[in-house]
PDB file of C-alpha atoms in Angstrom:
ATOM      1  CA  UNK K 206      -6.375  -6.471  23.039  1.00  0.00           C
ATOM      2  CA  UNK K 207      -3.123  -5.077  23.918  1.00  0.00           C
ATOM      3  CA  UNK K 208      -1.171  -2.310  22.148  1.00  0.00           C
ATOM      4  CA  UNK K 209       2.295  -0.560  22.621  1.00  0.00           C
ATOM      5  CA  UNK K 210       2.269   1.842  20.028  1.00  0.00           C
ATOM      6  CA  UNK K 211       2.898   5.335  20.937  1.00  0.00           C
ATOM      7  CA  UNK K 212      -0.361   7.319  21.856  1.00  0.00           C
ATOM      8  CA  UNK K 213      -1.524   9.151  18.978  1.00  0.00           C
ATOM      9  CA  UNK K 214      -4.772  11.090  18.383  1.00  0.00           C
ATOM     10  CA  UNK K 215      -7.794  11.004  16.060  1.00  0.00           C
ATOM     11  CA  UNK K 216      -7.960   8.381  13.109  1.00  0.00           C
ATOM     12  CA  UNK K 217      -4.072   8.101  13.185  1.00  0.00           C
ATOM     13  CA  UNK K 218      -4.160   5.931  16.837  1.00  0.00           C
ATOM     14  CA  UNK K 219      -7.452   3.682  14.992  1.00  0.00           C
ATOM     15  CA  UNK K 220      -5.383   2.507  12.135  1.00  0.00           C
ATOM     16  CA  UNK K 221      -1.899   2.174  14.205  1.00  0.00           C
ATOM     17  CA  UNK K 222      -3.760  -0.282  17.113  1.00  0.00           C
ATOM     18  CA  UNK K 223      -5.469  -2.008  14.060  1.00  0.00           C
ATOM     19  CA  UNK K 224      -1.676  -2.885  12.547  1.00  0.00           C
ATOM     20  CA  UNK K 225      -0.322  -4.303  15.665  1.00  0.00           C
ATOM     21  CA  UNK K 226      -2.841  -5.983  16.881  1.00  0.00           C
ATOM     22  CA  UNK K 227      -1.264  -8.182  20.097  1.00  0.00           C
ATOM     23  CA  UNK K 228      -2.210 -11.230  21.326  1.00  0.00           C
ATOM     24  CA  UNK K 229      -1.605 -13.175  24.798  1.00  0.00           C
ATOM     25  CA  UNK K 230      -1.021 -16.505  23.484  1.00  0.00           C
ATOM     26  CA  UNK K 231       2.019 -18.460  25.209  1.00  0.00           C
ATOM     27  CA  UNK K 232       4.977 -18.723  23.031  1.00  0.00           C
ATOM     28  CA  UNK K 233       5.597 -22.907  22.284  1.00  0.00           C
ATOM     29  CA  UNK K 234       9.827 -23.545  22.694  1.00  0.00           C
ATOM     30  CA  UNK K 235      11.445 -23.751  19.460  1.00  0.00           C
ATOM     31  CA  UNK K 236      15.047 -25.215  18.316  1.00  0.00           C
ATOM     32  CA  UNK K 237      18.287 -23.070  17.844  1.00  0.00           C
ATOM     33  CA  UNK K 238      19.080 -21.540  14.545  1.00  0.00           C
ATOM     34  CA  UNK K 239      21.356 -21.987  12.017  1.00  0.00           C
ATOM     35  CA  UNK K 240      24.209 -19.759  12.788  1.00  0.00           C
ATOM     36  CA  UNK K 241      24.191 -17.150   9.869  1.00  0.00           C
ATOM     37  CA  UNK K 242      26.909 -18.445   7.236  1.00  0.00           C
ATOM     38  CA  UNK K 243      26.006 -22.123   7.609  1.00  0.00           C
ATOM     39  CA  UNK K 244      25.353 -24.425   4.872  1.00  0.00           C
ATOM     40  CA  UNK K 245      21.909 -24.555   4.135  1.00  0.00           C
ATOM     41  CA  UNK K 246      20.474 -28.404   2.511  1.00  0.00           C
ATOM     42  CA  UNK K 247      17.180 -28.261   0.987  1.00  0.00           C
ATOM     43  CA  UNK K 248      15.039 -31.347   1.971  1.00  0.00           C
ATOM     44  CA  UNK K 249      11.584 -31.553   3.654  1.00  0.00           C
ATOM     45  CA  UNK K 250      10.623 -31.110   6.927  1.00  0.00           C
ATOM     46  CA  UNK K 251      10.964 -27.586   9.500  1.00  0.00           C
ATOM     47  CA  UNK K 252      13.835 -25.712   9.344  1.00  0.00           C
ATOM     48  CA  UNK K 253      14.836 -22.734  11.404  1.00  0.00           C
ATOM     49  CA  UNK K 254      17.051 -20.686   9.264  1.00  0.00           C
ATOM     50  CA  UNK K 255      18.830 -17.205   9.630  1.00  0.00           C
ATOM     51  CA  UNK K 256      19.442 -14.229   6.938  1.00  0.00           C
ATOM     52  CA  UNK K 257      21.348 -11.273   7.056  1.00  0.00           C
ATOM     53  CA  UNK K 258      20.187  -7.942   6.555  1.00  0.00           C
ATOM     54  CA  UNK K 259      20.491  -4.749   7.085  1.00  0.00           C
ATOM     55  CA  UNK K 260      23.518  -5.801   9.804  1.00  0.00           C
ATOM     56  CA  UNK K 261      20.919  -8.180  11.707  1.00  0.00           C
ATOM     57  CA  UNK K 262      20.472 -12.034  10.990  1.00  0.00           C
ATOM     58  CA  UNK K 263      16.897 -12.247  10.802  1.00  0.00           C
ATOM     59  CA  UNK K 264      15.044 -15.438  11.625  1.00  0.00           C
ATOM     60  CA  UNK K 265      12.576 -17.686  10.001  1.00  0.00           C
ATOM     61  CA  UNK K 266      11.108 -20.716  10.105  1.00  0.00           C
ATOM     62  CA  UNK K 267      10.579 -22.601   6.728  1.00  0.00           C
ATOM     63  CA  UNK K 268       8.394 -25.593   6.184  1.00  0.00           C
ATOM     64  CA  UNK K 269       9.341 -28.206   3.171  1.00  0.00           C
ATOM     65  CA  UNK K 270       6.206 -30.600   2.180  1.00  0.00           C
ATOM     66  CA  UNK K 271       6.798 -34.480   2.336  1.00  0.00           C
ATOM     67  CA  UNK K 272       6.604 -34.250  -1.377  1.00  0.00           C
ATOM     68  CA  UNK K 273       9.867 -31.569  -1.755  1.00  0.00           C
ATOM     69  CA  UNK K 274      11.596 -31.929  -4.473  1.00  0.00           C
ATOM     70  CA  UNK K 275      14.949 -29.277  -4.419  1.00  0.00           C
ATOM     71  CA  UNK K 276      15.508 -30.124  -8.135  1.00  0.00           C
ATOM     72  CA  UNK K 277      11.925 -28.681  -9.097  1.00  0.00           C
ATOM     73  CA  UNK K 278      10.417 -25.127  -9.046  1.00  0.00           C
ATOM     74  CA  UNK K 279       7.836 -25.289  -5.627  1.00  0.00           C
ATOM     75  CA  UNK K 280       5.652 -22.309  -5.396  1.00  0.00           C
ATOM     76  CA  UNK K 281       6.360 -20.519  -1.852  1.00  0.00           C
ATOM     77  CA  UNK K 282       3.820 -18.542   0.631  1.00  0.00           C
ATOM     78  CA  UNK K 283       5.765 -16.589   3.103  1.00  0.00           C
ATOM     79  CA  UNK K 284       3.315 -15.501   6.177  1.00  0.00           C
ATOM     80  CA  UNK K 285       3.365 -12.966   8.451  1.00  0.00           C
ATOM     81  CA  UNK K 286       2.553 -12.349  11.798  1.00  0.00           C
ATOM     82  CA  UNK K 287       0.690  -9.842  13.896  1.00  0.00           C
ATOM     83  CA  UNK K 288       2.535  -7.575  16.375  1.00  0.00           C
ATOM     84  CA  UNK K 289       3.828  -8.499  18.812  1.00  0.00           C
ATOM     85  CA  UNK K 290       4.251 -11.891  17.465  1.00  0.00           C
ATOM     86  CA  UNK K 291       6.679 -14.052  16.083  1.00  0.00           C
ATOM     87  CA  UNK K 292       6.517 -16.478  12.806  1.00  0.00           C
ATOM     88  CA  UNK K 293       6.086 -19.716  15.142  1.00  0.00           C
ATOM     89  CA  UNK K 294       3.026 -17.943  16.678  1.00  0.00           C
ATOM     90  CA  UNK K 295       1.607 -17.362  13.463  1.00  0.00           C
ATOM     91  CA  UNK K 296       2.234 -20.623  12.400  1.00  0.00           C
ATOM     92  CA  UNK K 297       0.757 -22.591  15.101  1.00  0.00           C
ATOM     93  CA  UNK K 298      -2.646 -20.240  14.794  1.00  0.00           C
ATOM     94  CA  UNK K 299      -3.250 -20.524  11.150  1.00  0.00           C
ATOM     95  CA  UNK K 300      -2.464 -24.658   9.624  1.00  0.00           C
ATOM     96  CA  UNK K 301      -0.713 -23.387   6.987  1.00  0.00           C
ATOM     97  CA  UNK K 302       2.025 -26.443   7.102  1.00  0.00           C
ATOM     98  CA  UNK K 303      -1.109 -28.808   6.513  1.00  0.00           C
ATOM     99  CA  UNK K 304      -2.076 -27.277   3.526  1.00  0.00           C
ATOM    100  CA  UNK K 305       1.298 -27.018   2.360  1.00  0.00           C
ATOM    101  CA  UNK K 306       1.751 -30.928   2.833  1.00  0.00           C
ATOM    102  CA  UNK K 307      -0.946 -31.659   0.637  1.00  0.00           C
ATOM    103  CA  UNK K 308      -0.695 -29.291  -2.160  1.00  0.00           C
ATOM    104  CA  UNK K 309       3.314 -29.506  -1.871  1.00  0.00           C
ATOM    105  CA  UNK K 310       4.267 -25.915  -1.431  1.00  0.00           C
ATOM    106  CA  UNK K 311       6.730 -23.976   0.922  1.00  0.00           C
ATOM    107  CA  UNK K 312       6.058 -22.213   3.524  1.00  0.00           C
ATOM    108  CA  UNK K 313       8.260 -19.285   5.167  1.00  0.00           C
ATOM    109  CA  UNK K 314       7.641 -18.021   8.351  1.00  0.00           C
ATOM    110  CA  UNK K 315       9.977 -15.028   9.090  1.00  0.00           C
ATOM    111  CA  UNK K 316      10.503 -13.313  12.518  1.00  0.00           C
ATOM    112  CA  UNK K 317       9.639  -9.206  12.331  1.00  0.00           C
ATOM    113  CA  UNK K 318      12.377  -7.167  14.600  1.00  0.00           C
ATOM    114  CA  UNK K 319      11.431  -6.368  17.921  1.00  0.00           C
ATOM    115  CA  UNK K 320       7.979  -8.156  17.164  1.00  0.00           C
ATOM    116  CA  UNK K 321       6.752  -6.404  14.429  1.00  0.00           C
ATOM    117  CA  UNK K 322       7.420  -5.577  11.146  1.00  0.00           C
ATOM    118  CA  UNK K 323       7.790  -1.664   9.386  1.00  0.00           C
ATOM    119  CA  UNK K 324       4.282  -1.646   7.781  1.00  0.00           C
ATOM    120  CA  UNK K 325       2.124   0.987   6.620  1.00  0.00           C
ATOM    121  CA  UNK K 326       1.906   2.575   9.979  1.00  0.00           C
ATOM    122  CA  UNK K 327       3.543   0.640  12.263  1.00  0.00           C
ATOM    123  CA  UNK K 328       6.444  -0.996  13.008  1.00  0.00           C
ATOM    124  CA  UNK K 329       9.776  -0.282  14.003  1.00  0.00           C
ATOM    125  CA  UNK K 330      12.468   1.660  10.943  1.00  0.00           C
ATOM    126  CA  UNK K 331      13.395  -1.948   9.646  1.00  0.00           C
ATOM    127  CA  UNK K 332      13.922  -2.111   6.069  1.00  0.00           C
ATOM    128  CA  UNK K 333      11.148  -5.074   6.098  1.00  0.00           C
ATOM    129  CA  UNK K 334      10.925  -4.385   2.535  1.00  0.00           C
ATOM    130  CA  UNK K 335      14.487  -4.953   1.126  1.00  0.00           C
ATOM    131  CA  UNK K 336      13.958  -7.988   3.885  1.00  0.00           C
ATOM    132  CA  UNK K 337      11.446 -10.038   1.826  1.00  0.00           C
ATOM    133  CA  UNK K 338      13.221  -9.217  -1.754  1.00  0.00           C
ATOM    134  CA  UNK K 339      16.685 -10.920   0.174  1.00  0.00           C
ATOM    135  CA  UNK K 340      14.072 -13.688   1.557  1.00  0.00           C
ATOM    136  CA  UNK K 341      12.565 -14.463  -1.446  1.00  0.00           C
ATOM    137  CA  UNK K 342      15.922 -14.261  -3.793  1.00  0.00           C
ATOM    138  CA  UNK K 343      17.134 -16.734  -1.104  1.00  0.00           C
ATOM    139  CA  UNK K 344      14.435 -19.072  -1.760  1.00  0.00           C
ATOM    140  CA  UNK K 345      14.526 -18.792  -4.685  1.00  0.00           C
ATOM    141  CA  UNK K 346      18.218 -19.685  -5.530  1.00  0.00           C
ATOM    142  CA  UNK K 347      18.813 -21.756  -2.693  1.00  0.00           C
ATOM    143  CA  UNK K 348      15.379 -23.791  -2.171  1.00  0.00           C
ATOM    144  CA  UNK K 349      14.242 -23.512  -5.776  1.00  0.00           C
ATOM    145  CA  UNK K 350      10.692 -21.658  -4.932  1.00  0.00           C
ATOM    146  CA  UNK K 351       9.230 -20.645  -8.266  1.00  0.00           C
ATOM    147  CA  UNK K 352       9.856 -16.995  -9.169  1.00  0.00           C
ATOM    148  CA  UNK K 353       6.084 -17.157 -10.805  1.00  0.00           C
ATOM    149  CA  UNK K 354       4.338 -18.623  -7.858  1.00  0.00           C
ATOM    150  CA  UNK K 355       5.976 -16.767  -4.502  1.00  0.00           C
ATOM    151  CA  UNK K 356       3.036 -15.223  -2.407  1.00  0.00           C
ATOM    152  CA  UNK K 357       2.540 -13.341   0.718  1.00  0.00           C
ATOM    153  CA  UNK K 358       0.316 -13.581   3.735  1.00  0.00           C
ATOM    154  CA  UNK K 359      -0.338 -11.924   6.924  1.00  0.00           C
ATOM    155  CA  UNK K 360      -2.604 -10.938  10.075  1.00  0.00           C
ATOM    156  CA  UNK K 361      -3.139  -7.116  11.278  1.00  0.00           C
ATOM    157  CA  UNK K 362       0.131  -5.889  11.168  1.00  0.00           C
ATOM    158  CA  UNK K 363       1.506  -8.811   9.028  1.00  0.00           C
ATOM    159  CA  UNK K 364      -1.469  -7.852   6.222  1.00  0.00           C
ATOM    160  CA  UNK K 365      -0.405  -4.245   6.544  1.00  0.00           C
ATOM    161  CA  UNK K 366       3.058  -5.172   5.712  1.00  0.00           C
ATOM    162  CA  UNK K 367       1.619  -7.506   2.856  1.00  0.00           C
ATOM    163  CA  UNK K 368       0.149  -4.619   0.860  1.00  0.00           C
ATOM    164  CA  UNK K 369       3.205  -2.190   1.024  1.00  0.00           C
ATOM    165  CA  UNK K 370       5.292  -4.914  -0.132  1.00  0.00           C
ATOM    166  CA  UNK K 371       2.973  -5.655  -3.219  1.00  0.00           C
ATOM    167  CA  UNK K 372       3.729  -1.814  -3.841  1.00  0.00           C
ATOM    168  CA  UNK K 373       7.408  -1.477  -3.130  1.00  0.00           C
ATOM    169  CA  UNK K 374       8.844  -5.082  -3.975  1.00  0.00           C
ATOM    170  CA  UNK K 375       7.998  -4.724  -7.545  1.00  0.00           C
ATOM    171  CA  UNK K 376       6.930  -7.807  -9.455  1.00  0.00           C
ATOM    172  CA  UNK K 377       7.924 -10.090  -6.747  1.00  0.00           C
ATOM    173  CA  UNK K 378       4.832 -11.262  -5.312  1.00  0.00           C
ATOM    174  CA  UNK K 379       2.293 -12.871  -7.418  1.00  0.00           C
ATOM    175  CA  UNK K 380      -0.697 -12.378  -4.938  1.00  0.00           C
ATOM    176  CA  UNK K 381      -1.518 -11.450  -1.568  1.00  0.00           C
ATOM    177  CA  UNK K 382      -3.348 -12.569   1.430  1.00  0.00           C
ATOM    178  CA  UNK K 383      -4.703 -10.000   4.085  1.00  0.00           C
ATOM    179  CA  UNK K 384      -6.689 -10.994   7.251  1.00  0.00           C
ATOM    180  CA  UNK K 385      -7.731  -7.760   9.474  1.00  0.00           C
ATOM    181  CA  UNK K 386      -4.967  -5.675   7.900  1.00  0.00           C
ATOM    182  CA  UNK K 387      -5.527  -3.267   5.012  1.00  0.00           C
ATOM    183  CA  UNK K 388      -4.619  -0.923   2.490  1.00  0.00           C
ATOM    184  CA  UNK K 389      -4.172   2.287   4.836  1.00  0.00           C
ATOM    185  CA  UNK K 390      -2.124   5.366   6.455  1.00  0.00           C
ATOM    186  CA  UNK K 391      -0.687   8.349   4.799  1.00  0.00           C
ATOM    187  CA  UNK K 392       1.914   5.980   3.210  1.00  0.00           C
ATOM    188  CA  UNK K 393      -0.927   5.257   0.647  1.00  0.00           C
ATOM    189  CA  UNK K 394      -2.351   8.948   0.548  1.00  0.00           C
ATOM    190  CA  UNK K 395      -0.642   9.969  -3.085  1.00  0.00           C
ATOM    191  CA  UNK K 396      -2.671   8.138  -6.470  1.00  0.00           C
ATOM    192  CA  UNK K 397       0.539   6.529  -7.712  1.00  0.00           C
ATOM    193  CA  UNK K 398       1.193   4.333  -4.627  1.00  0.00           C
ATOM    194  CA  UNK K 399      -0.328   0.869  -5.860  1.00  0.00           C
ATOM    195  CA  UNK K 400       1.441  -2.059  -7.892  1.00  0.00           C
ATOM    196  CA  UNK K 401       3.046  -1.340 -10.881  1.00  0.00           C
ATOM    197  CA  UNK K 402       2.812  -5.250 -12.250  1.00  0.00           C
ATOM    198  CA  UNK K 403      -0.614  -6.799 -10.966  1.00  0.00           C
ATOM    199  CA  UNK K 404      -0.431  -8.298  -7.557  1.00  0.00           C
ATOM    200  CA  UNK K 405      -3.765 -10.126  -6.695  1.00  0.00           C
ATOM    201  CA  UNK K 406      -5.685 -10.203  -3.661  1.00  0.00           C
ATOM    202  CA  UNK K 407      -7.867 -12.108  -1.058  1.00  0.00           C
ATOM    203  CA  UNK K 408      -8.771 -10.234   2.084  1.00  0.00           C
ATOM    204  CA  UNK K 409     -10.943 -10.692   4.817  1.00  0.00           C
ATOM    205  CA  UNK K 410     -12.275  -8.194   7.140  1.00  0.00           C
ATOM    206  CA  UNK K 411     -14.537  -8.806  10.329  1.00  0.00           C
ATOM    207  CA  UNK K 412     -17.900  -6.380  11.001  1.00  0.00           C
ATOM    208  CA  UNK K 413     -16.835  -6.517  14.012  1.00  0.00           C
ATOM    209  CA  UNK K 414     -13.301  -5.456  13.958  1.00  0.00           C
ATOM    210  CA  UNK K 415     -12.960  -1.912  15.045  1.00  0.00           C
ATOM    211  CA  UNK K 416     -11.120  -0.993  11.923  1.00  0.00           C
ATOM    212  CA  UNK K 417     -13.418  -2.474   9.440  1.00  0.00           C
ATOM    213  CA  UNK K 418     -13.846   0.808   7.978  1.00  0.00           C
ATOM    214  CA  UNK K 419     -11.056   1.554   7.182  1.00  0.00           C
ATOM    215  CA  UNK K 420     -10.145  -1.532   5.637  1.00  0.00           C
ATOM    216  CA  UNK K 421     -12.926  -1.487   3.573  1.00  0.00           C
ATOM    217  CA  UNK K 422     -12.071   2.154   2.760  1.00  0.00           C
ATOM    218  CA  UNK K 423      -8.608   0.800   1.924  1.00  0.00           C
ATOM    219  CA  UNK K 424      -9.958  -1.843  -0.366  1.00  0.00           C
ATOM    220  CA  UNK K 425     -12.217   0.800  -2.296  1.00  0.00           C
ATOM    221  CA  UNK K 426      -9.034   2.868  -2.786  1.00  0.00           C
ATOM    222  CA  UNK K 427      -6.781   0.127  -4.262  1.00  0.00           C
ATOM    223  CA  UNK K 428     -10.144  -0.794  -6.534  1.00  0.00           C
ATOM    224  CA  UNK K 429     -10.706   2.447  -7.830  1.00  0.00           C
ATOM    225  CA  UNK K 430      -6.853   3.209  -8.731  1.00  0.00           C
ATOM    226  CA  UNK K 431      -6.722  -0.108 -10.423  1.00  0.00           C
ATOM    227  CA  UNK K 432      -9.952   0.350 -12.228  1.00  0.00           C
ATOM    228  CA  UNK K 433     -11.424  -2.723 -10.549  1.00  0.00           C
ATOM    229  CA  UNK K 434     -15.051  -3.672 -11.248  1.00  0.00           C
ATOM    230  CA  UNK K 435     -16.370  -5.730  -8.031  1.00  0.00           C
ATOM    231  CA  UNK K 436     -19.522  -7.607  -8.286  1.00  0.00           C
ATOM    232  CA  UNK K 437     -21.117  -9.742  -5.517  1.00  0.00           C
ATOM    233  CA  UNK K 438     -19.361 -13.322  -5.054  1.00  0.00           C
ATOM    234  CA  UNK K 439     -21.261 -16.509  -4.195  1.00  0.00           C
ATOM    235  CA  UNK K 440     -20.853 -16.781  -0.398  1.00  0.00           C
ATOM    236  CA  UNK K 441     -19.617 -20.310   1.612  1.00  0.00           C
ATOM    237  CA  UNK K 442     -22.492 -22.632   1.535  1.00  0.00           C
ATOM    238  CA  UNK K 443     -21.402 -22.749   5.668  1.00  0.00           C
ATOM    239  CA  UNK K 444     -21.522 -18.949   6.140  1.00  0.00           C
ATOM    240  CA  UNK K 445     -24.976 -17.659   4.341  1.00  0.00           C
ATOM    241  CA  UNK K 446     -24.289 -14.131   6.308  1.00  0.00           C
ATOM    242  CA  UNK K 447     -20.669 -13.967   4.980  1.00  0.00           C
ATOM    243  CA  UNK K 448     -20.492 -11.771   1.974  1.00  0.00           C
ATOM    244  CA  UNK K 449     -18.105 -11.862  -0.821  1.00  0.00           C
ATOM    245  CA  UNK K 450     -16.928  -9.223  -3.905  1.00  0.00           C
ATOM    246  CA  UNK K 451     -15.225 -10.159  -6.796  1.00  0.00           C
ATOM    247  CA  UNK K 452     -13.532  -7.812  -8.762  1.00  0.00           C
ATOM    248  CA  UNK K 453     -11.566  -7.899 -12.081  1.00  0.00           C
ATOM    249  CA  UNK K 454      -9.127  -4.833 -12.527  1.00  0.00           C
ATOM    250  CA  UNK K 455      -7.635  -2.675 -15.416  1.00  0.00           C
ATOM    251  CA  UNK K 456      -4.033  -4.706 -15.167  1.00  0.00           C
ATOM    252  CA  UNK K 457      -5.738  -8.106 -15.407  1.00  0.00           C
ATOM    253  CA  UNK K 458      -5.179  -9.071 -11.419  1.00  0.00           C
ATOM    254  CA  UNK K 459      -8.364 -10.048  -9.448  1.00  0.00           C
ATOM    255  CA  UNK K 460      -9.512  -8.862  -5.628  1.00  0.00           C
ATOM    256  CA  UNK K 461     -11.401 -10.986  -3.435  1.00  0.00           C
ATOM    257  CA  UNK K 462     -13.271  -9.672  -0.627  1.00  0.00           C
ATOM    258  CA  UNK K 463     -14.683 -11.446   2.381  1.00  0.00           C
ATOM    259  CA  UNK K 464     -16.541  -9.602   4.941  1.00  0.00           C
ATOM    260  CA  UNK K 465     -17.795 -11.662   8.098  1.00  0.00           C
ATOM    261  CA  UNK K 466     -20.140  -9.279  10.446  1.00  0.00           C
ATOM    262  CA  UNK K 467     -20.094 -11.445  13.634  1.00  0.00           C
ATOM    263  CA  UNK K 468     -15.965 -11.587  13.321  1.00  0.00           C
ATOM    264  CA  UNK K 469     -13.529  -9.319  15.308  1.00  0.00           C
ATOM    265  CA  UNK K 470      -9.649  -8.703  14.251  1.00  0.00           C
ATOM    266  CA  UNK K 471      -9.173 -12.716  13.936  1.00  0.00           C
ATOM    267  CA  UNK K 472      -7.984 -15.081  11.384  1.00  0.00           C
ATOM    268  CA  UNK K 473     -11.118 -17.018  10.098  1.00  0.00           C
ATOM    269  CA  UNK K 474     -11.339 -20.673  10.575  1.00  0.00           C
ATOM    270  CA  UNK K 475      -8.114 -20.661  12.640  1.00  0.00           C
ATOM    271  CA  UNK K 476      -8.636 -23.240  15.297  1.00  0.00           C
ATOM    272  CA  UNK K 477      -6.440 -22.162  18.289  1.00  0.00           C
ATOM    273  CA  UNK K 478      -4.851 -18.704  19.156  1.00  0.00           C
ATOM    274  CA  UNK K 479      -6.246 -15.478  20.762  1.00  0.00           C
ATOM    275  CA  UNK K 480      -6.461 -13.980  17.088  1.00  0.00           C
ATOM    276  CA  UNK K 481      -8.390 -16.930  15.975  1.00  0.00           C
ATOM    277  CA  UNK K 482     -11.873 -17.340  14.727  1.00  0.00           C
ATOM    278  CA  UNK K 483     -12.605 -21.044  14.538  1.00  0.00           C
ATOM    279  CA  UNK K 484     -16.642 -20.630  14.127  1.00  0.00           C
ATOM    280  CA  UNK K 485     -17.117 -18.783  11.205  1.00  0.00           C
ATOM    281  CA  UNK K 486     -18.020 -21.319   8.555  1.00  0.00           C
ATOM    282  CA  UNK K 487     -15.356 -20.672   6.634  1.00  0.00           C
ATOM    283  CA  UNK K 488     -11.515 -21.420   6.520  1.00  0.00           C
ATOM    284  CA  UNK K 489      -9.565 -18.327   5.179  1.00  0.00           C
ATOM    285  CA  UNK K 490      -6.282 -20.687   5.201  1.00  0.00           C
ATOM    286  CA  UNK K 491      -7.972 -23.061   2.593  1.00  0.00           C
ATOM    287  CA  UNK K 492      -9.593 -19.941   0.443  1.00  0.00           C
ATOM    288  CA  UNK K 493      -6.000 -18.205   1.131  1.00  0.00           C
ATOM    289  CA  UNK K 494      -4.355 -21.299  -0.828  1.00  0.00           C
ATOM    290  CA  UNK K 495      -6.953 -21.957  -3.126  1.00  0.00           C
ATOM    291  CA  UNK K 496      -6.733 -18.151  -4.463  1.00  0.00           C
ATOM    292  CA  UNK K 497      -3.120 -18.121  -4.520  1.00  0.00           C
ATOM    293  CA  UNK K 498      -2.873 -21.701  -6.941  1.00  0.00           C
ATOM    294  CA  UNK K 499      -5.419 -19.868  -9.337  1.00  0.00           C
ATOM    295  CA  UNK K 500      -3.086 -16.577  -9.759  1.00  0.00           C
ATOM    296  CA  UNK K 501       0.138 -17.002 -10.822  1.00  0.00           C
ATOM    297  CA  UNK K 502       2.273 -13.996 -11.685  1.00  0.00           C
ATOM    298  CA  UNK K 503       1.215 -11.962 -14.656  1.00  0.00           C
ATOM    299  CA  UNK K 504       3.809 -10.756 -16.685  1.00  0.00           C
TER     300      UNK K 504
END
């Protein structure tokens, strides 16, 4: 898989591959824009929408269900991709829009800078952070996502960028989704770096993936500093070898663990894409969902 992050040594050039994991797919043509400062109308269908920040107008896609109402609160998932990538990469690997159309939620795909985003390793300086509070305020006034239902998704890179924003965006994100990303870097080193509301969570890691260690070691961390109790998990009647923890923590939020041994750095159940894993009995879109509509923010 190629990497162009800046050769490091030891444990340090593991994790940093691990968050930008790249991927050779071909890159499918997409519409135009809207030029930043244009007037946005909420309806369904596929929009492709600007944003300043930070002196850039940052792209992203955003899919409205058949069912869109803009007069009613609509929970949001905003997903994001692996590096290098883009947000109509991601969204052609992973079916999220399908899922959206039936359970009538919205779905933001934004563009990292240069590829990537400024995760827990790796990458770029953007303030990716501040990014996703202006996305999600956006939504939220503009699109009428739900304040209590906004959650966050991502790949390698895009799951790395998923956990520092449960830290740093305080109480914005009800629950996160993290395929072959984790919890890691010297970022997370001091005891006091985890959410301060609860933040849920649903990861999957692959026994095969070169940095499964880590992300379970990453997992183990946020568990013990949030005084999680994990216990084992029925696993997918179609994946007897996957196993699954559940854990309950001290500020009421809930962490879901999924750990395939015959996967690599992939996105379960994805049906197309070089990061995709469409044979492992189990769809980690679906489960994604399904764990997101069962934990809405906690106050």
């Amino acid at each position: 898989m190629r990497r162009t992050v800046a050769v490091l040594t030891g444990l340090v050039l593991t994790v940093v591959a691990a968050a930008c994991g790249g991927d050779r797919g071909q890159t499918r043509a997409t519409p135009a824009p809207s030029p930043s400062g244009a007037v946005e109308r909420p309806a369904a269908g596929d929009h492709q929408l600007t944003l300043p920040h930070g002196g850039a107008d940052r792209r992203y896609l955003l899919h409205a269900p058949p069912g869109y109402d803009p007069t009613r609160p609509t929970a949001l998932v905003i997903a994001l991709h692996f590096y290098p990538g883009s947000g109509a990469r991601l969204r052609e690997m992973v079916g999220l829009d399908a899922v959206a159309d039936r359970e009538n939620f919205l779905v933001a795909y934004p563009d990292g800078q240069n590829g990537g985003f400024n995760a827990l390793i790796c990458c770029g300086t953007t303030d990716d952070v501040g990014f996703l509070k202006d996305l999600t305020a956006h939504l939220v006034r503009t699109w009428r996502a739900d304040p209590d239902r906004v959650y966050l998704t991502g790949i390698s890179n895009g799951g790395d960028m998923s956990f520092r924003a449960a830290v740093e965006a305080e109480g914005l994100f009800a629950a996160i989704g993290v395929v072959s990303g984790g919890y890691i870097g010297s970022r997370t080193d001091p005891e006091t770096y985890v959410p301060r509301r609860p933040v849920s969570v649903i990861t999957f890691i692959g026994g095969q993936d070169r940095y499964a260690k880590v992300f379970t070691e990453g997992v183990r961390t946020w568990q013990r500093r949030l005084r999680c109790t994990p216990a084992p998990g029925a696993p997918p009647a179609n994946a007897p070898d996957v196993t699954r923890t559940d854990a309950r923590c001290g500020d009421g939020s809930d962490v879901t663990v999924y750990t395939l041994p015959d996967m690599g750095h992939s996105w379960p159940g994805a049906p197309t894409g070089d990061l995709a894993a469409p044979d492992t009995g189990l769809v980690a879109t679906e489960l994604i969902w399904d764990f997101f509509a069962a934990h809405p923010r906690r106050s």
